[in-house]
Short mmCIF file of C-alpha atoms in Angstrom, two decimals:
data_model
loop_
_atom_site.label_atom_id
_atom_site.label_comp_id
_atom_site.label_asym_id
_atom_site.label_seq_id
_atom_site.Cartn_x
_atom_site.Cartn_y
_atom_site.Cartn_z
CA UNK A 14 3.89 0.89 4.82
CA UNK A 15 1.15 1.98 6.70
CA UNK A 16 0.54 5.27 4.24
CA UNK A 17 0.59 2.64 1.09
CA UNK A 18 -1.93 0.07 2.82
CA UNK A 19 -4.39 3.10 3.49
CA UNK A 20 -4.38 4.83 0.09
CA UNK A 21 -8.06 4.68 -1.05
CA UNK A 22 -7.16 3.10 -5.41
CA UNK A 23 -4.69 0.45 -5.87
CA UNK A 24 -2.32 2.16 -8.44
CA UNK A 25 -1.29 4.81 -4.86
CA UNK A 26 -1.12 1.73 -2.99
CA UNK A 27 1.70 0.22 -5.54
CA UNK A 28 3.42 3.72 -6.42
CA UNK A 29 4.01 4.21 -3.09
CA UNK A 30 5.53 1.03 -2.25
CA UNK A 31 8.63 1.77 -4.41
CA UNK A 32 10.28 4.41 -1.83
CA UNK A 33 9.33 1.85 1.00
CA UNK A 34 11.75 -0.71 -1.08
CA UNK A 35 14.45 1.47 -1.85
CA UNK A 36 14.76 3.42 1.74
CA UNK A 37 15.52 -0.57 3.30
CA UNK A 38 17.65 -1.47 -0.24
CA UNK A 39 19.86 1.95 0.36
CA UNK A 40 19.86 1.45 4.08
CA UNK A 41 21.19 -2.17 3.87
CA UNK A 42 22.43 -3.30 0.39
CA UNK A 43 25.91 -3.40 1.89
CA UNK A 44 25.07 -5.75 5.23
CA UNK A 45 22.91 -7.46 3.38
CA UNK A 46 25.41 -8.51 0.48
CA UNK A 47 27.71 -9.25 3.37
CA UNK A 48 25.66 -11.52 4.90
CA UNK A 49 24.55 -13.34 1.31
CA UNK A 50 28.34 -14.25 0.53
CA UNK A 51 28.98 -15.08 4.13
CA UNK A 52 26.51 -17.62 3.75
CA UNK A 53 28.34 -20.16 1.69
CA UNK A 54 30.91 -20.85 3.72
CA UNK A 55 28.44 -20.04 6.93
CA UNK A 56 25.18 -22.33 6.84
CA UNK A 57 24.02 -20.36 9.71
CA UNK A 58 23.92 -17.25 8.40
CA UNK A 59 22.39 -18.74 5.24
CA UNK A 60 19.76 -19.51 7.21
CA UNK A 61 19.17 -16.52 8.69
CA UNK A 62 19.45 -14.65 5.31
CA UNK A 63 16.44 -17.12 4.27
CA UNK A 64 14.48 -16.08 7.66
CA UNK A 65 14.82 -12.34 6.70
CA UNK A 66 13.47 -13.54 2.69
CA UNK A 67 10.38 -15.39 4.58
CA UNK A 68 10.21 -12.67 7.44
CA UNK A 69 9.57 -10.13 4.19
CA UNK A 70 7.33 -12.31 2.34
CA UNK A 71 4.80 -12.42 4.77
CA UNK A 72 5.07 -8.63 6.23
CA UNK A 73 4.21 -8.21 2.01
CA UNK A 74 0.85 -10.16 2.13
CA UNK A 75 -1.28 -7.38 3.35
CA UNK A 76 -0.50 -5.27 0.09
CA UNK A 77 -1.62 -8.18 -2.36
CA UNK A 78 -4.69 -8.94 -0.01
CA UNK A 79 -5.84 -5.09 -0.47
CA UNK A 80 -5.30 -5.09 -4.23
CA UNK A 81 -7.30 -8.33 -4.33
CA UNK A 82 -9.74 -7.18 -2.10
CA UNK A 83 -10.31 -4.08 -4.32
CA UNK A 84 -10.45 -6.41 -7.65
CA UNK A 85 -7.87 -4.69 -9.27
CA UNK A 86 -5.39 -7.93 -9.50
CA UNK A 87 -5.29 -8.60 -13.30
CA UNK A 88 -7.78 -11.92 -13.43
CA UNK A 89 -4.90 -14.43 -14.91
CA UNK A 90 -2.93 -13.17 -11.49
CA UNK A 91 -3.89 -15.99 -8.77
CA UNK A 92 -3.48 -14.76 -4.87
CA UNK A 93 0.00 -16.89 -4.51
CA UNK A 94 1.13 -15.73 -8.25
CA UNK A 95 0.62 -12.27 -7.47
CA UNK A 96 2.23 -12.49 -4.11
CA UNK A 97 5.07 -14.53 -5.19
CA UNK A 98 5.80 -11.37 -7.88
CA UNK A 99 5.40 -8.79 -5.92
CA UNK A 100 8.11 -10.47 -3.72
CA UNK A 101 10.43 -11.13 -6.21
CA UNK A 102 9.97 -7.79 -7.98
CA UNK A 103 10.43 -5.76 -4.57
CA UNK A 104 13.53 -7.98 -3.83
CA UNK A 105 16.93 -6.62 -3.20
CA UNK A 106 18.37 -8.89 -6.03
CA UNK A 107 16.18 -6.76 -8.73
CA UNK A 108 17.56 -3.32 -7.05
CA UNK A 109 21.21 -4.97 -7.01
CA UNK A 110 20.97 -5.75 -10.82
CA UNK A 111 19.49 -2.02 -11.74
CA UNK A 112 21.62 0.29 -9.57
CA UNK A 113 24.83 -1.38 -8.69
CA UNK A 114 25.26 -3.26 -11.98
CA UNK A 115 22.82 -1.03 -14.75
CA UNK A 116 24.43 2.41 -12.66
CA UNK A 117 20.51 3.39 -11.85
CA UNK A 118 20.54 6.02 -9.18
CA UNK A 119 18.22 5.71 -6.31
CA UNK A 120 15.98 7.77 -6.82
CA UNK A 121 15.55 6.68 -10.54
CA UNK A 122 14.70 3.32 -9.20
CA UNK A 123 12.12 4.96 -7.06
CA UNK A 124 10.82 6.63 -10.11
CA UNK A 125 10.93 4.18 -12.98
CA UNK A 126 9.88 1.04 -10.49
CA UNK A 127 6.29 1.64 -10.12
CA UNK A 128 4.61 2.25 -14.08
CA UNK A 129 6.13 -1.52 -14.50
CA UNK A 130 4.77 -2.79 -11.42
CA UNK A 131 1.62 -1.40 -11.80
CA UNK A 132 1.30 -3.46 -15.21
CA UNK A 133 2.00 -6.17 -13.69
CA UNK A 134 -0.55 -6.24 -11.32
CA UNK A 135 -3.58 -3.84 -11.87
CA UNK A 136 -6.21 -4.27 -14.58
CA UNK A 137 -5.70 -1.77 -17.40
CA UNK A 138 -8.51 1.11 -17.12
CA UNK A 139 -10.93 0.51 -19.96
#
């Protein structure tokens, strides 16, 4: 995380947040669905499912504030938009639906995540 907060242009700083994403989604997709189904019949460990969710959320701020900082957010992206996104789009739901249920590999999440994020996100070069 550290390496993607101190590239110098916003485009590294989003490319190389993909591998971040799917090194924890590989390393606990199968805990982690665990926990998520234990949770309806378990409130508490719904709850602590939702802790993780906010825990991640907020460890993700510092990557929208740089992008921001830099002015490379797309203008029509506000700070909470744009944080709300990239939290969604780095969730473990979107890397659920591509490689367990679309047959993605890994690594071609790691590949193919990053042009569509980067739309998303950065102003297009004019």
């Amino acid at each position: 995380m550290r390496q993607a907060l101190g590239a110098r242009d916003p485009e590294s700083r989003l490319r190389l947040a993909a591998p971040i994403a799917r090194q924890i989604h590989d390393a606990q997709s199968a805990t982690f669905d665990l926990l998520r189904g234990a949770g309806v019949v378990a409130p508490e460990l719904a709850k602590l499912e939702q802790q993780r969710e906010c825990l991640r959320y907020e460890r993700q701020e510092r990557m929208i504030i740089s992008l921001r900082d830099a002015g490379a957010l797309r203008p029509e992206l506000d700070y909470t938009t744009a944080r709300d996104i990239f939290w969604m789009l780095t969730g473990r739901d979107v890397y659920r639906m591509l490689v367990r249920e679309r047959g993605w590999s890994s690594q071609k999440y790691r590949i193919g995540w990053p042009t569509p994020l980067c739309k998303v996100f950065l102003l297009e070069d004019e």
